């Protein structure tokens, strides 16, 4: 600990009062992003914060991002990059993902503390898992897809479908994971739109005998709307 005198304290009850003022209900589904250091001294550290969240969401669902940031291809790493001749060594040395033991890294001490608690279920995605506690936690965790971990059927999709809330405690929108849900679902909608468009155009060609120029114009109008 620092030798600097403690002059400001944020307690568990302070967090609970703040959550109440934000109109967080006990049955809400929430994902929480935290930076505990922004609250000066917190007696009990992450334990106090998590207790405040669980007591506030007593009949709801609490989520925190629990990513294993190194559990991806080291050839793509940038912070720091891996020397080319060591990339395969890193690949061969990386332990397999285990929801119970793989350490959350790069996002602070609170998510790592939270994911290790009894009753918290961690999703099965090896790189971008989410730790979940409360209502429907097991069901939510087991549905996360591998190819679109933040898209349809992901824990973020559950938040969207249940009018979930995003809580920033000491952080800002730069940590907002729900943006990835928007990216994933928009991409899916665009793909579906293109498939339907192709089917429509084929049918129009056969039935109406339209020119290529007219079809291109129709194609562009549909994509713009």
PDB file of C-alpha atoms in Angstrom:
ATOM      1  CA  UNK A   1       0.000   0.000   0.000  1.00  0.00           C
ATOM      2  CA  UNK A   2       1.018   3.608  -0.514  1.00  0.00           C
ATOM      3  CA  UNK A   3       2.417   5.679   2.348  1.00  0.00           C
ATOM      4  CA  UNK A   4       0.069   8.494   1.350  1.00  0.00           C
ATOM      5  CA  UNK A   5      -2.624   9.210   3.936  1.00  0.00           C
ATOM      6  CA  UNK A   6      -6.107   7.894   3.164  1.00  0.00           C
ATOM      7  CA  UNK A   7      -8.422  10.887   2.903  1.00  0.00           C
ATOM      8  CA  UNK A   8     -11.297   9.494   0.818  1.00  0.00           C
ATOM      9  CA  UNK A   9     -13.142   6.225   1.351  1.00  0.00           C
ATOM     10  CA  UNK A  10     -15.746   4.521  -0.838  1.00  0.00           C
ATOM     11  CA  UNK A  11     -17.581   1.830   1.102  1.00  0.00           C
ATOM     12  CA  UNK A  12     -19.895  -1.000   0.117  1.00  0.00           C
ATOM     13  CA  UNK A  13     -22.850   1.085   1.238  1.00  0.00           C
ATOM     14  CA  UNK A  14     -21.655   3.987  -0.902  1.00  0.00           C
ATOM     15  CA  UNK A  15     -21.755   1.712  -3.942  1.00  0.00           C
ATOM     16  CA  UNK A  16     -25.203   0.435  -3.010  1.00  0.00           C
ATOM     17  CA  UNK A  17     -26.509   3.965  -2.602  1.00  0.00           C
ATOM     18  CA  UNK A  18     -25.078   4.974  -5.969  1.00  0.00           C
ATOM     19  CA  UNK A  19     -26.700   1.969  -7.650  1.00  0.00           C
ATOM     20  CA  UNK A  20     -30.021   2.858  -6.040  1.00  0.00           C
ATOM     21  CA  UNK A  21     -29.743   6.410  -7.373  1.00  0.00           C
ATOM     22  CA  UNK A  22     -29.134   4.942 -10.827  1.00  0.00           C
ATOM     23  CA  UNK A  23     -32.449   3.089 -10.464  1.00  0.00           C
ATOM     24  CA  UNK A  24     -30.859  -0.360 -10.640  1.00  0.00           C
ATOM     25  CA  UNK A  25     -33.554  -2.849  -9.623  1.00  0.00           C
ATOM     26  CA  UNK A  26     -33.055  -6.160  -7.828  1.00  0.00           C
ATOM     27  CA  UNK A  27     -34.385  -8.090 -10.831  1.00  0.00           C
ATOM     28  CA  UNK A  28     -32.299  -6.306 -13.477  1.00  0.00           C
ATOM     29  CA  UNK A  29     -29.780  -7.976 -15.765  1.00  0.00           C
ATOM     30  CA  UNK A  30     -26.565  -5.935 -15.734  1.00  0.00           C
ATOM     31  CA  UNK A  31     -23.056  -6.067 -17.103  1.00  0.00           C
ATOM     32  CA  UNK A  32     -20.561  -4.120 -15.013  1.00  0.00           C
ATOM     33  CA  UNK A  33     -17.268  -2.533 -16.061  1.00  0.00           C
ATOM     34  CA  UNK A  34     -14.998  -1.444 -13.232  1.00  0.00           C
ATOM     35  CA  UNK A  35     -11.836   0.462 -12.398  1.00  0.00           C
ATOM     36  CA  UNK A  36     -11.566   0.151  -8.638  1.00  0.00           C
ATOM     37  CA  UNK A  37      -8.529   2.430  -8.410  1.00  0.00           C
ATOM     38  CA  UNK A  38     -10.701   5.418  -9.373  1.00  0.00           C
ATOM     39  CA  UNK A  39     -12.498   5.202  -6.012  1.00  0.00           C
ATOM     40  CA  UNK A  40      -9.416   5.923  -3.905  1.00  0.00           C
ATOM     41  CA  UNK A  41      -9.575   3.571  -0.904  1.00  0.00           C
ATOM     42  CA  UNK A  42     -12.285   0.871  -0.852  1.00  0.00           C
ATOM     43  CA  UNK A  43     -12.337  -1.081   2.430  1.00  0.00           C
ATOM     44  CA  UNK A  44     -12.429  -4.727   1.383  1.00  0.00           C
ATOM     45  CA  UNK A  45     -11.438  -3.920  -2.198  1.00  0.00           C
ATOM     46  CA  UNK A  46     -13.208  -5.896  -4.939  1.00  0.00           C
ATOM     47  CA  UNK A  47     -15.017  -8.036  -2.362  1.00  0.00           C
ATOM     48  CA  UNK A  48     -16.940  -5.009  -1.092  1.00  0.00           C
ATOM     49  CA  UNK A  49     -17.829  -3.869  -4.585  1.00  0.00           C
ATOM     50  CA  UNK A  50     -19.042  -7.297  -5.670  1.00  0.00           C
ATOM     51  CA  UNK A  51     -21.063  -7.691  -2.477  1.00  0.00           C
ATOM     52  CA  UNK A  52     -22.739  -4.358  -3.189  1.00  0.00           C
ATOM     53  CA  UNK A  53     -23.606  -5.479  -6.711  1.00  0.00           C
ATOM     54  CA  UNK A  54     -24.925  -8.887  -5.650  1.00  0.00           C
ATOM     55  CA  UNK A  55     -27.028  -7.425  -2.841  1.00  0.00           C
ATOM     56  CA  UNK A  56     -28.471  -4.842  -5.239  1.00  0.00           C
ATOM     57  CA  UNK A  57     -29.207  -7.472  -7.916  1.00  0.00           C
ATOM     58  CA  UNK A  58     -30.496 -10.053  -5.451  1.00  0.00           C
ATOM     59  CA  UNK A  59     -33.019 -11.531  -7.935  1.00  0.00           C
ATOM     60  CA  UNK A  60     -31.344 -10.461 -11.145  1.00  0.00           C
ATOM     61  CA  UNK A  61     -28.294 -11.286 -13.226  1.00  0.00           C
ATOM     62  CA  UNK A  62     -24.788  -9.871 -12.844  1.00  0.00           C
ATOM     63  CA  UNK A  63     -22.161 -10.180 -15.583  1.00  0.00           C
ATOM     64  CA  UNK A  64     -18.550  -9.135 -15.974  1.00  0.00           C
ATOM     65  CA  UNK A  65     -16.225  -9.578 -18.906  1.00  0.00           C
ATOM     66  CA  UNK A  66     -13.717 -12.312 -18.066  1.00  0.00           C
ATOM     67  CA  UNK A  67     -11.477 -12.483 -21.102  1.00  0.00           C
ATOM     68  CA  UNK A  68      -8.224 -14.399 -21.358  1.00  0.00           C
ATOM     69  CA  UNK A  69      -6.483 -11.885 -23.594  1.00  0.00           C
ATOM     70  CA  UNK A  70      -3.499 -14.115 -24.390  1.00  0.00           C
ATOM     71  CA  UNK A  71      -5.623 -17.095 -25.420  1.00  0.00           C
ATOM     72  CA  UNK A  72      -5.588 -16.232 -29.097  1.00  0.00           C
ATOM     73  CA  UNK A  73      -3.111 -16.558 -31.953  1.00  0.00           C
ATOM     74  CA  UNK A  74       0.172 -14.904 -30.826  1.00  0.00           C
ATOM     75  CA  UNK A  75       0.861 -14.019 -34.465  1.00  0.00           C
ATOM     76  CA  UNK A  76      -1.827 -11.332 -34.072  1.00  0.00           C
ATOM     77  CA  UNK A  77      -0.533  -9.837 -30.809  1.00  0.00           C
ATOM     78  CA  UNK A  78       0.393  -6.160 -30.810  1.00  0.00           C
ATOM     79  CA  UNK A  79       0.766  -5.203 -27.127  1.00  0.00           C
ATOM     80  CA  UNK A  80       3.389  -6.609 -27.059  1.00  0.00           C
ATOM     81  CA  UNK A  81       4.069  -8.333 -30.401  1.00  0.00           C
ATOM     82  CA  UNK A  82       5.852 -11.696 -30.417  1.00  0.00           C
ATOM     83  CA  UNK A  83       9.128 -12.140 -32.267  1.00  0.00           C
ATOM     84  CA  UNK A  84       8.420 -14.263 -35.351  1.00  0.00           C
ATOM     85  CA  UNK A  85      10.632 -17.196 -34.368  1.00  0.00           C
ATOM     86  CA  UNK A  86       8.907 -17.440 -30.963  1.00  0.00           C
ATOM     87  CA  UNK A  87       5.296 -17.501 -32.181  1.00  0.00           C
ATOM     88  CA  UNK A  88       5.098 -21.291 -32.399  1.00  0.00           C
ATOM     89  CA  UNK A  89       6.785 -21.646 -28.995  1.00  0.00           C
ATOM     90  CA  UNK A  90       4.034 -19.511 -27.474  1.00  0.00           C
ATOM     91  CA  UNK A  91       1.356 -21.558 -29.231  1.00  0.00           C
ATOM     92  CA  UNK A  92       2.807 -24.841 -28.008  1.00  0.00           C
ATOM     93  CA  UNK A  93       3.226 -23.577 -24.442  1.00  0.00           C
ATOM     94  CA  UNK A  94      -0.212 -22.035 -23.910  1.00  0.00           C
ATOM     95  CA  UNK A  95      -2.381 -24.116 -21.533  1.00  0.00           C
ATOM     96  CA  UNK A  96      -5.912 -24.969 -22.728  1.00  0.00           C
ATOM     97  CA  UNK A  97      -8.777 -22.815 -21.518  1.00  0.00           C
ATOM     98  CA  UNK A  98     -10.408 -23.933 -18.294  1.00  0.00           C
ATOM     99  CA  UNK A  99     -13.428 -21.867 -17.137  1.00  0.00           C
ATOM    100  CA  UNK A 100     -12.555 -22.658 -13.512  1.00  0.00           C
ATOM    101  CA  UNK A 101      -8.861 -21.785 -13.502  1.00  0.00           C
ATOM    102  CA  UNK A 102      -7.867 -19.653 -16.518  1.00  0.00           C
ATOM    103  CA  UNK A 103      -7.006 -16.223 -15.172  1.00  0.00           C
ATOM    104  CA  UNK A 104      -8.834 -13.105 -16.322  1.00  0.00           C
ATOM    105  CA  UNK A 105      -6.219 -10.612 -17.425  1.00  0.00           C
ATOM    106  CA  UNK A 106      -5.870  -7.072 -18.673  1.00  0.00           C
ATOM    107  CA  UNK A 107      -9.121  -5.703 -17.225  1.00  0.00           C
ATOM    108  CA  UNK A 108      -8.422  -5.169 -13.529  1.00  0.00           C
ATOM    109  CA  UNK A 109      -8.720  -7.078 -10.278  1.00  0.00           C
ATOM    110  CA  UNK A 110     -12.496  -7.003  -9.824  1.00  0.00           C
ATOM    111  CA  UNK A 111     -13.434  -9.246 -12.799  1.00  0.00           C
ATOM    112  CA  UNK A 112     -10.805 -11.790 -11.751  1.00  0.00           C
ATOM    113  CA  UNK A 113     -12.100 -11.788  -8.161  1.00  0.00           C
ATOM    114  CA  UNK A 114     -15.698 -12.070  -9.366  1.00  0.00           C
ATOM    115  CA  UNK A 115     -15.130 -14.995 -11.759  1.00  0.00           C
ATOM    116  CA  UNK A 116     -13.441 -17.024  -8.978  1.00  0.00           C
ATOM    117  CA  UNK A 117     -16.437 -16.884  -6.613  1.00  0.00           C
ATOM    118  CA  UNK A 118     -18.658 -19.852  -5.814  1.00  0.00           C
ATOM    119  CA  UNK A 119     -21.906 -19.552  -7.737  1.00  0.00           C
ATOM    120  CA  UNK A 120     -20.393 -17.597 -10.620  1.00  0.00           C
ATOM    121  CA  UNK A 121     -20.630 -19.416 -13.953  1.00  0.00           C
ATOM    122  CA  UNK A 122     -18.092 -18.610 -16.632  1.00  0.00           C
ATOM    123  CA  UNK A 123     -18.960 -19.061 -20.282  1.00  0.00           C
ATOM    124  CA  UNK A 124     -17.028 -21.521 -22.406  1.00  0.00           C
ATOM    125  CA  UNK A 125     -15.488 -19.261 -25.024  1.00  0.00           C
ATOM    126  CA  UNK A 126     -11.697 -19.736 -24.690  1.00  0.00           C
ATOM    127  CA  UNK A 127     -10.766 -16.144 -25.515  1.00  0.00           C
ATOM    128  CA  UNK A 128     -13.773 -13.952 -24.681  1.00  0.00           C
ATOM    129  CA  UNK A 129     -15.700 -15.603 -21.842  1.00  0.00           C
ATOM    130  CA  UNK A 130     -18.100 -13.727 -19.577  1.00  0.00           C
ATOM    131  CA  UNK A 131     -18.586 -14.464 -15.882  1.00  0.00           C
ATOM    132  CA  UNK A 132     -22.224 -14.601 -14.781  1.00  0.00           C
ATOM    133  CA  UNK A 133     -23.976 -14.771 -11.426  1.00  0.00           C
ATOM    134  CA  UNK A 134     -27.653 -14.953 -10.561  1.00  0.00           C
ATOM    135  CA  UNK A 135     -30.785 -15.664 -12.557  1.00  0.00           C
ATOM    136  CA  UNK A 136     -30.311 -18.026 -15.539  1.00  0.00           C
ATOM    137  CA  UNK A 137     -26.510 -17.881 -15.198  1.00  0.00           C
ATOM    138  CA  UNK A 138     -25.877 -21.478 -16.298  1.00  0.00           C
ATOM    139  CA  UNK A 139     -28.214 -21.252 -19.288  1.00  0.00           C
ATOM    140  CA  UNK A 140     -26.674 -17.962 -20.436  1.00  0.00           C
ATOM    141  CA  UNK A 141     -23.090 -19.174 -20.082  1.00  0.00           C
ATOM    142  CA  UNK A 142     -23.580 -22.419 -22.004  1.00  0.00           C
ATOM    143  CA  UNK A 143     -25.086 -20.775 -25.108  1.00  0.00           C
ATOM    144  CA  UNK A 144     -22.188 -18.499 -26.066  1.00  0.00           C
ATOM    145  CA  UNK A 145     -21.196 -19.317 -29.695  1.00  0.00           C
ATOM    146  CA  UNK A 146     -17.574 -19.714 -30.751  1.00  0.00           C
ATOM    147  CA  UNK A 147     -17.801 -17.922 -34.088  1.00  0.00           C
ATOM    148  CA  UNK A 148     -19.671 -14.825 -32.834  1.00  0.00           C
ATOM    149  CA  UNK A 149     -18.944 -14.739 -29.086  1.00  0.00           C
ATOM    150  CA  UNK A 150     -20.645 -11.361 -28.624  1.00  0.00           C
ATOM    151  CA  UNK A 151     -23.484 -11.895 -31.126  1.00  0.00           C
ATOM    152  CA  UNK A 152     -26.767 -13.817 -31.228  1.00  0.00           C
ATOM    153  CA  UNK A 153     -27.186 -16.292 -28.318  1.00  0.00           C
ATOM    154  CA  UNK A 154     -24.273 -14.710 -26.433  1.00  0.00           C
ATOM    155  CA  UNK A 155     -24.555 -13.313 -22.893  1.00  0.00           C
ATOM    156  CA  UNK A 156     -24.768  -9.867 -24.491  1.00  0.00           C
ATOM    157  CA  UNK A 157     -27.751 -11.037 -26.531  1.00  0.00           C
ATOM    158  CA  UNK A 158     -29.419 -12.045 -23.260  1.00  0.00           C
ATOM    159  CA  UNK A 159     -28.850  -8.525 -21.938  1.00  0.00           C
ATOM    160  CA  UNK A 160     -30.389  -7.020 -25.055  1.00  0.00           C
ATOM    161  CA  UNK A 161     -33.400  -9.345 -24.999  1.00  0.00           C
ATOM    162  CA  UNK A 162     -34.043  -8.594 -21.304  1.00  0.00           C
ATOM    163  CA  UNK A 163     -33.566  -4.816 -21.393  1.00  0.00           C
ATOM    164  CA  UNK A 164     -30.261  -5.155 -19.577  1.00  0.00           C
ATOM    165  CA  UNK A 165     -28.296  -2.289 -18.103  1.00  0.00           C
ATOM    166  CA  UNK A 166     -24.625  -1.390 -18.495  1.00  0.00           C
ATOM    167  CA  UNK A 167     -22.933  -0.027 -15.384  1.00  0.00           C
ATOM    168  CA  UNK A 168     -19.636   1.860 -15.558  1.00  0.00           C
ATOM    169  CA  UNK A 169     -17.866   2.170 -12.198  1.00  0.00           C
ATOM    170  CA  UNK A 170     -14.760   4.269 -12.683  1.00  0.00           C
ATOM    171  CA  UNK A 171     -14.694   3.548 -16.427  1.00  0.00           C
ATOM    172  CA  UNK A 172     -16.201   5.076 -19.571  1.00  0.00           C
ATOM    173  CA  UNK A 173     -17.535   4.033 -22.970  1.00  0.00           C
ATOM    174  CA  UNK A 174     -14.102   2.823 -24.093  1.00  0.00           C
ATOM    175  CA  UNK A 175     -14.739  -0.301 -21.993  1.00  0.00           C
ATOM    176  CA  UNK A 176     -18.284  -0.842 -23.312  1.00  0.00           C
ATOM    177  CA  UNK A 177     -18.450  -4.463 -24.468  1.00  0.00           C
ATOM    178  CA  UNK A 178     -22.034  -4.144 -25.715  1.00  0.00           C
ATOM    179  CA  UNK A 179     -20.689  -2.256 -28.746  1.00  0.00           C
ATOM    180  CA  UNK A 180     -19.409  -5.621 -29.982  1.00  0.00           C
ATOM    181  CA  UNK A 181     -22.950  -6.971 -29.862  1.00  0.00           C
ATOM    182  CA  UNK A 182     -24.047  -4.169 -32.171  1.00  0.00           C
ATOM    183  CA  UNK A 183     -21.153  -4.941 -34.531  1.00  0.00           C
ATOM    184  CA  UNK A 184     -21.962  -8.655 -34.587  1.00  0.00           C
ATOM    185  CA  UNK A 185     -25.707  -8.308 -35.145  1.00  0.00           C
ATOM    186  CA  UNK A 186     -25.413  -5.556 -37.764  1.00  0.00           C
ATOM    187  CA  UNK A 187     -23.053  -7.781 -39.755  1.00  0.00           C
ATOM    188  CA  UNK A 188     -25.553 -10.630 -39.566  1.00  0.00           C
ATOM    189  CA  UNK A 189     -28.413  -8.403 -40.734  1.00  0.00           C
ATOM    190  CA  UNK A 190     -26.347  -7.166 -43.689  1.00  0.00           C
ATOM    191  CA  UNK A 191     -25.512 -10.744 -44.699  1.00  0.00           C
ATOM    192  CA  UNK A 192     -29.167 -11.791 -44.529  1.00  0.00           C
ATOM    193  CA  UNK A 193     -30.164  -8.735 -46.525  1.00  0.00           C
ATOM    194  CA  UNK A 194     -27.680  -9.600 -49.252  1.00  0.00           C
ATOM    195  CA  UNK A 195     -28.874 -13.215 -49.455  1.00  0.00           C
ATOM    196  CA  UNK A 196     -32.508 -12.141 -49.749  1.00  0.00           C
ATOM    197  CA  UNK A 197     -31.561  -9.532 -52.299  1.00  0.00           C
ATOM    198  CA  UNK A 198     -29.825 -12.088 -54.487  1.00  0.00           C
ATOM    199  CA  UNK A 199     -32.906 -14.310 -54.412  1.00  0.00           C
ATOM    200  CA  UNK A 200     -35.168 -11.417 -55.351  1.00  0.00           C
ATOM    201  CA  UNK A 201     -32.920 -10.304 -58.216  1.00  0.00           C
ATOM    202  CA  UNK A 202     -32.709 -13.800 -59.677  1.00  0.00           C
ATOM    203  CA  UNK A 203     -36.485 -14.010 -59.639  1.00  0.00           C
ATOM    204  CA  UNK A 204     -36.813 -10.574 -61.288  1.00  0.00           C
ATOM    205  CA  UNK A 205     -34.380 -11.539 -64.029  1.00  0.00           C
ATOM    206  CA  UNK A 206     -36.376 -14.646 -64.836  1.00  0.00           C
ATOM    207  CA  UNK A 207     -39.852 -13.099 -64.672  1.00  0.00           C
ATOM    208  CA  UNK A 208     -39.362  -9.540 -65.951  1.00  0.00           C
ATOM    209  CA  UNK A 209     -36.337  -9.748 -68.176  1.00  0.00           C
ATOM    210  CA  UNK A 210     -34.749  -6.644 -66.593  1.00  0.00           C
ATOM    211  CA  UNK A 211     -31.471  -5.216 -67.878  1.00  0.00           C
ATOM    212  CA  UNK A 212     -28.229  -5.463 -65.867  1.00  0.00           C
ATOM    213  CA  UNK A 213     -28.158  -1.680 -65.416  1.00  0.00           C
ATOM    214  CA  UNK A 214     -31.649  -1.657 -63.896  1.00  0.00           C
ATOM    215  CA  UNK A 215     -30.793  -4.543 -61.571  1.00  0.00           C
ATOM    216  CA  UNK A 216     -27.667  -2.754 -60.297  1.00  0.00           C
ATOM    217  CA  UNK A 217     -29.731   0.379 -59.589  1.00  0.00           C
ATOM    218  CA  UNK A 218     -32.341  -1.640 -57.657  1.00  0.00           C
ATOM    219  CA  UNK A 219     -29.550  -3.400 -55.757  1.00  0.00           C
ATOM    220  CA  UNK A 220     -28.034  -0.079 -54.623  1.00  0.00           C
ATOM    221  CA  UNK A 221     -31.404   1.376 -53.562  1.00  0.00           C
ATOM    222  CA  UNK A 222     -32.165  -1.618 -51.361  1.00  0.00           C
ATOM    223  CA  UNK A 223     -28.747  -1.536 -49.660  1.00  0.00           C
ATOM    224  CA  UNK A 224     -29.083   2.176 -48.909  1.00  0.00           C
ATOM    225  CA  UNK A 225     -32.407   1.672 -47.062  1.00  0.00           C
TER     226      UNK A 225
END
